[in-house]
Amino acid sequence: MGNDLKAEKPYITIDGYRVEDKFSGLDDSIKIEMLRKMYQIRHFENETEQFIIRGMIHGTCHLYTGEEATAVGAIYAINDDDYITSTHRGHGHCIAKGADLNIMMAELLGKRTGYCKGKGGSMHIADVDSGNLGANGVVGGSIGIATGAALTCKMKRNGKIVVCFFGDGAANQGIFHGSINMASIWDLPIIYLCENNVYGMSTPVKEAFNIEKISDRKYAYGIEGLTIDGNNLVEVFNTVSHFNGECRVGRGPVLIESLTYRWRGHSKSDAQVYRTREETKQWVGKDPIERYKKILIDQKILIEKEDRDLEKEVISQIKEAAKFARESPFPEPSEVEDDVYA
Amino acid sequence: MGNDLKAEKPYITIDGYRVEDKFSGLDDSIKIEMLRKMYQIRHFENETEQFIIRGMIHGTCHLYTGEEATAVGAIYAINDDDYITSTHRGHGHCIAKGADLNIMMAELLGKRTGYCKGKGGSMHIADVDSGNLGANGVVGGSIGIATGAALTCKMKRNGKIVVCFFGDGAANQGIFHGSINMASIWDLPIIYLCENNVYGMSTPVKEAFNIEKISDRKYAYGIEGLTIDGNNLVEVFNTVSHFNGECRVGRGPVLIESLTYRWRGHSKSDAQVYRTREETKQWVGKDPIERYKKILIDQKILIEKEDRDLEKEVISQIKEAAKFARESPFPEPSEVEDDVYA
Amino acid sequence: MRELTYLEAIREAMQQKMREDSSVYLIGEDIAEYGGAFGVTVGMLEEFGKERIINTPISEEAIIGVATGSAITGMRPIAEIMFSDFITIAMDQIANQAAKIRYMFGGKAKVPLVIRTAGGGGTGAAAQHSQSLEALVAHIPGLKVVMPSCPYDAKGLLISSINDDNPVIFIEHKLLYNNKKCIQNVPRQMYEVPLGKGDVKREGSDISVAATSYMVQKSLEAAEKLSQEKGIECEVIDIRTLRPLDIDIILDSIKKTGRLLCVEEAPIFGGFMGEVSAQVSEKGFDWLDAPVVRVAGRNCPVPYSLVLEQEMIPGVSRIEKGILNLLG
Amino acid sequence: MRELTYLEAIREAMQQKMREDSSVYLIGEDIAEYGGAFGVTVGMLEEFGKERIINTPISEEAIIGVATGSAITGMRPIAEIMFSDFITIAMDQIANQAAKIRYMFGGKAKVPLVIRTAGGGGTGAAAQHSQSLEALVAHIPGLKVVMPSCPYDAKGLLISSINDDNPVIFIEHKLLYNNKKCIQNVPRQMYEVPLGKGDVKREGSDISVAATSYMVQKSLEAAEKLSQEKGIECEVIDIRTLRPLDIDIILDSIKKTGRLLCVEEAPIFGGFMGEVSAQVSEKGFDWLDAPVVRVAGRNCPVPYSLVLEQEMIPGVSRIEKGILNLLG
Ligand SMILES: Cc1ncc(C[n+]2csc(CCOP(=O)(O)OP(=O)(O)O)c2C)c(N)n1
Ligand SMILES: Cc1ncc(C[n+]2csc(CCOP(=O)(O)OP(=O)(O)O)c2C)c(N)n1
Ligand SMILES: [Mg+2]
Ligand SMILES: [Mg+2]
């Protein structure tokens, strides 16, 4: 694009950063695709919840319900072949990165057709070929891995970047500290995306931190950082788009804190004694899907009817995935020692 | 002291903090004792170097030469029964905390009369009864332990505080991160004293950090912090005295970065290719002992002659310690499995 | 006496020690309001308050560092690492600090620290939440390692561990916490089960079976079946404390039976039972009529899918087969 | 062929692989200008530049995390942990991440990562800089563990490790680096010594001695002495790769000798030789004329003082005594 067009680009300010409103320039089809992804996540998690209730999931799951805008907004702001690392609460990142819903669901049910042939389950879904370097059962465990992937990008000069998702809880792990420091001194192309959903399991962020903004940890590493509304897809998209550009040209890592909320219990057995129903209700009122849908409808990109059709389509797709998963075979016991070594 | 006297107290400003000049109010005898301690450290290290050269030390030593003002200034600013934790470069902290020179030297030679009965050596000298919770061979290894001692102080309400010494290199370990965060959220009475001596082994601070001041990591934890001239005993003393008061009354931890320089190689085998002779020479010009001595002489607390006598006295004390150490018996092989369990 | 679950027995040990000794406190993740990931500390916040039930950020390394520092200065911390897999994050603090401080200081410090953690698989929690990592800590001089298999032992061993002046790694098993099959009468008062003593959980004369943790229960099941179905009488020995190890109780048993099967949940290669086997083979060579054989986890991470997980972790039938093979 | 030290052989393996394959790089503390704490990487910065000889801050956990992440995305990192004691700091990344990624992902990733580290005592570096922690990693499925005892093997095994698509823990011994006693002819060209194959370093028919790392050299010394002084001929087997373990080479040897002494430097309790002893006792029961015996480190941390350190770590005379006892 010519320099002369520059002045016309719409800019917005997010937590002190002047950021181009790239969202407004997107094709309508992409804007709708993002809504579809959010629906996929929402209904995937609803279906998963049903499986849990019906005792069909051996193990636990951590649902992403209510946090959809962060995964979708961030991942749509980077390229298809960029890398991400995910967390124990990883279904959303995985779906946004383009995972096949059937294969994901099969993994949750421990089936041989799943992403990990039933060996990993919810906490270890990965699809290295598509750039998804995996969920991780260890809180903070993927921050070093993500940083290493960014080192690969730099060394191979492959033009890719990494988005490293992690929770507020993970920001107090040692690996957070050592990794971000390395990314900073080496100017690695990585976006650290901290999903601050108010709690790490039962521990409120305000009890685990003595700072107002987790993104202020940028001062410890000499990097950029800011705090955004994680339930606003447009804000997430624009912020990540901006730093996507910065990181890709070597202007170092960034720490983005995305404020959001987990609607469900931490995992399958959580009485949620540490929070009030009112608080949850308030956050449900900030439903990222409703908010985004309203924007699309207000901007006449979508009409109510289309939206209902879209959601219906997604629901039947999820039912399909559940069916595929249920009907898939379990692995054979004899496969247990396969895949330990290459 | 009455309120009316308050206005008369001398205040100085150190890196933006208004701090009382407690040093000026000290007894002359204490001011001279601090000089003695610095001499003790200097000559202890010189003697140790001789032992190393003569091959009498099995293992390595990390000499504190050139950094004396930090240990002495900090430790004289706290109470005798307060706690410290030390590092692999620990002789200075140990001597400042009041360790017996004979017993220390005996430990370096692996003798049964040493602080650790010959089991620990230079990197593990400790004297828990006197509040010295030990040197540590693991870079950063003592930061958690120090924080735990501070938790004890808080839980037992024993009125004590902790000074945790560590190097610039240690500030990139995970334990630094997790520990200081805990100290902050729990308001623990602890002073984190980072001895920035420009290098972590061969790695310059400017390569290991992308920030100007390590003390700026305070922003990551919501604590106080500042950077001081670690070769100026008076500045170290006044700063630590100030935060000593703050911490003891529950106004949380502080991160003090003390700028200093190690005169010798990192350990016994270091060709020092990573730095220039000029740089070292420049820092030797900022000799903390010379600077402090000059203050005492200028203020007529000390005259040249007394100073020479003092140094001589210290030298003969060190020779005594060396003799004690040399003449002490080695442990018996049969003792090797003692002291594993209580 | 009341019937208690394993979980209740553990909780009671902590409660009673905390009532008695104000230097005992708990530190760990989600142990306060939440009551711990498995519910072990439910209700303790209410009784002891935030000062003594210290809920932490997610920083395992710092948790153990802090607990260690407080232990050498006069407290008696009980640190909880939610899943035993995460002791790896704190491994420097455990193995290089807590375990060695006393020795490095020439005996001039003590480290009365208990690290409680939940080990083992069978819950579908997959590779990073299901490990049995006792071999990693049992090898470190300076540590004691305890793995109770039932409520009575759990209470008594935990009290002994809290009373001990050394760092103790206390590994609980997730499938025992609320296991209705092994509820037991547990004395109301405080009592110690000594560290360093194994326990014969079932007498028998045909073969000895030495096991740890949940595998003791599985071995007992297998023993019952074989007794009823084939009249084979197994002596089942609960190792209880891996370090210090009570090797004599095993040697005494093989003097009688001439045969030993070792059963553990961890992957067989490099597991703790290698040590037991080596010691028994060396010291009991003359009494052994057959080689010491191990039944243990397969040499792979713990898989997620139930069919695979059941294949990885030894079950009753694998133990039975092990016994029959060794006898036949 | 030239005579190389162990250190030179290791360096040459890295240099040659780096010249051949641009995805191989080094990462670690003080490995650039300084050339590594033991001088292994001296000169490599000059040849390969800062981009491929990556000097890091002191953050072992992040070093391994970063190396792992780069390995699964196409690089072949060689990470150096200065002292093997500090693998504990990176233990989560090693045992829970690098080792398990492939399995957890259902075989859909590979982790071509080498972690080089210096183990062992004898340098007066005391409890936190002298450990032999191989048992901790050898127990983890997904890892390979290599401990070369001489220059020829060091080069060939390191080349194999770099070529391997799995995480390999490559443990060097400090006392071998510049050991003039075990300089060897080392081929100039690249060659592989296969992982998973032990090596008979000395043939003999009276007794088998299986050892690792520096203890292989000590065992060879003991064997020579006993041969000259008493005409006893020991077969000395270098285990070389602890995982995968070549148990057959040991079994073949005891078929001949009927006796096995295992020698390792780590504290005996829970050490790796427990595994070797257990496997040999089980699989070689019928060939053994005497129990498998272990000579190993004492059950304490490595002490500082020379007299104590020499008592803690097995020396030639302790090995000799072990052999004589087992024969007599
Ligand atoms: C190292 C580690 N410690 C503890 C746990 C148990 N655990 C699982 S998720 C979780 C909370 C994580 O909080 P956060 O990072 O904020 O992510 P969120 O669950 O809120 O998405 C905890 C403590 C774990 N999986 N890993
Ligand atoms: C965990 C760990 N990693 C590496 C080492 C090796 N080592 C010893 S001292 C040192 C440098 C420490 O630097 P710093 O903390 O700045 O202390 P200084 O030596 O400068 O006083 C290193 C890398 C160690 N002892 N521990
Ligand atoms: Mg959270
Ligand atoms: Mg330094």
CSV table of N, CA and C in Angstrom, one decimal, chain A residues 48-85:
chain,number,residue,atom,x,y,z
A,48,THR,N,-19.1,-30.9,25.4
A,48,THR,CA,-18.1,-31.6,26.3
A,48,THR,C,-18.7,-31.7,27.7
A,49,GLU,N,-19.3,-30.6,28.1
A,49,GLU,CA,-20.0,-30.6,29.5
A,49,GLU,C,-21.0,-31.7,29.6
A,50,GLN,N,-21.7,-31.9,28.5
A,50,GLN,CA,-22.7,-33.0,28.6
A,50,GLN,C,-22.0,-34.4,28.7
A,51,PHE,N,-20.9,-34.5,28.0
A,51,PHE,CA,-20.1,-35.7,28.1
A,51,PHE,C,-19.6,-35.9,29.5
A,52,ILE,N,-19.2,-34.8,30.1
A,52,ILE,CA,-18.7,-34.9,31.5
A,52,ILE,C,-19.8,-35.4,32.4
A,53,ILE,N,-21.0,-34.7,32.3
A,53,ILE,CA,-22.1,-35.0,33.2
A,53,ILE,C,-22.5,-36.5,33.0
A,54,ARG,N,-22.5,-36.9,31.7
A,54,ARG,CA,-22.9,-38.3,31.5
A,54,ARG,C,-21.8,-39.3,31.8
A,55,GLY,N,-20.7,-38.8,32.4
A,55,GLY,CA,-19.6,-39.7,32.8
A,55,GLY,C,-18.8,-40.3,31.6
A,56,MET,N,-18.9,-39.7,30.5
A,56,MET,CA,-18.2,-40.3,29.3
A,56,MET,C,-16.8,-39.9,29.1
A,57,ILE,N,-16.4,-38.9,30.0
A,57,ILE,CA,-15.0,-38.4,29.9
A,57,ILE,C,-14.2,-39.0,31.0
A,58,HIS,N,-13.2,-39.8,30.7
A,58,HIS,CA,-12.3,-40.3,31.7
A,58,HIS,C,-11.3,-39.3,32.0
A,59,GLY,N,-11.3,-38.6,33.1
A,59,GLY,CA,-10.4,-37.5,33.4
A,59,GLY,C,-11.1,-36.3,33.5
A,60,THR,N,-10.4,-35.2,33.4
A,60,THR,CA,-11.1,-33.9,33.6
A,60,THR,C,-11.0,-33.0,32.3
A,61,CYS,N,-11.8,-32.0,32.3
A,61,CYS,CA,-11.7,-31.0,31.2
A,61,CYS,C,-11.8,-29.6,31.8
A,62,HIS,N,-11.1,-28.7,31.2
A,62,HIS,CA,-11.2,-27.3,31.7
A,62,HIS,C,-11.8,-26.5,30.5
A,63,LEU,N,-13.0,-26.0,30.8
A,63,LEU,CA,-13.8,-25.4,29.7
A,63,LEU,C,-13.5,-23.9,29.5
A,64,TYR,N,-13.5,-23.5,28.2
A,64,TYR,CA,-13.1,-22.2,27.8
A,64,TYR,C,-14.3,-21.3,27.7
A,65,THR,N,-15.5,-21.8,28.0
A,65,THR,CA,-16.7,-21.0,27.8
A,65,THR,C,-16.6,-19.6,28.4
A,66,GLY,N,-16.9,-18.6,27.7
A,66,GLY,CA,-16.9,-17.2,28.1
A,66,GLY,C,-15.6,-16.5,27.7
A,67,GLU,N,-14.6,-17.2,27.3
A,67,GLU,CA,-13.3,-16.6,26.9
A,67,GLU,C,-13.1,-16.6,25.4
A,68,GLU,N,-14.1,-16.9,24.6
A,68,GLU,CA,-14.0,-17.2,23.2
A,68,GLU,C,-13.3,-16.0,22.4
A,69,ALA,N,-13.6,-14.8,22.8
A,69,ALA,CA,-13.1,-13.7,22.0
A,69,ALA,C,-11.6,-13.6,22.0
A,70,THR,N,-11.0,-14.0,23.1
A,70,THR,CA,-9.5,-13.9,23.2
A,70,THR,C,-8.8,-14.9,22.2
A,71,ALA,N,-9.2,-16.2,22.2
A,71,ALA,CA,-8.6,-17.1,21.3
A,71,ALA,C,-8.9,-16.7,19.9
A,72,VAL,N,-10.1,-16.4,19.6
A,72,VAL,CA,-10.5,-16.2,18.2
A,72,VAL,C,-9.9,-14.9,17.7
A,73,GLY,N,-10.0,-13.8,18.5
A,73,GLY,CA,-9.4,-12.5,18.1
A,73,GLY,C,-7.9,-12.6,17.9
A,74,ALA,N,-7.3,-13.3,18.8
A,74,ALA,CA,-5.8,-13.4,18.7
A,74,ALA,C,-5.4,-14.2,17.5
A,75,ILE,N,-6.0,-15.3,17.3
A,75,ILE,CA,-5.5,-16.3,16.3
A,75,ILE,C,-5.9,-15.8,14.9
A,76,TYR,N,-7.0,-15.1,14.8
A,76,TYR,CA,-7.3,-14.5,13.4
A,76,TYR,C,-6.4,-13.3,13.1
A,77,ALA,N,-5.7,-12.8,14.1
A,77,ALA,CA,-4.8,-11.7,13.8
A,77,ALA,C,-3.5,-12.1,13.3
A,78,ILE,N,-3.2,-13.4,13.4
A,78,ILE,CA,-1.9,-13.9,12.9
A,78,ILE,C,-2.1,-14.7,11.7
A,79,ASN,N,-1.0,-15.2,11.1
A,79,ASN,CA,-1.1,-16.0,9.9
A,79,ASN,C,-1.4,-17.5,10.2
A,80,ASP,N,-1.9,-18.1,9.2
A,80,ASP,CA,-2.3,-19.6,9.4
A,80,ASP,C,-1.1,-20.4,9.8
A,81,ASP,N,0.1,-20.1,9.3
A,81,ASP,CA,1.2,-20.9,9.6
A,81,ASP,C,2.0,-20.4,10.7
A,82,ASP,N,1.5,-19.4,11.4
A,82,ASP,CA,2.2,-19.0,12.7
A,82,ASP,C,2.0,-20.1,13.8
A,83,TYR,N,2.8,-20.0,14.8
A,83,TYR,CA,2.6,-21.0,15.9
A,83,TYR,C,1.8,-20.5,17.0
A,84,ILE,N,1.2,-21.4,17.7
A,84,ILE,CA,0.6,-21.0,19.0
A,84,ILE,C,1.0,-22.1,20.0
A,85,THR,N,1.0,-21.8,21.3
A,85,THR,CA,1.0,-22.8,22.4
A,85,THR,C,-0.2,-22.5,23.2
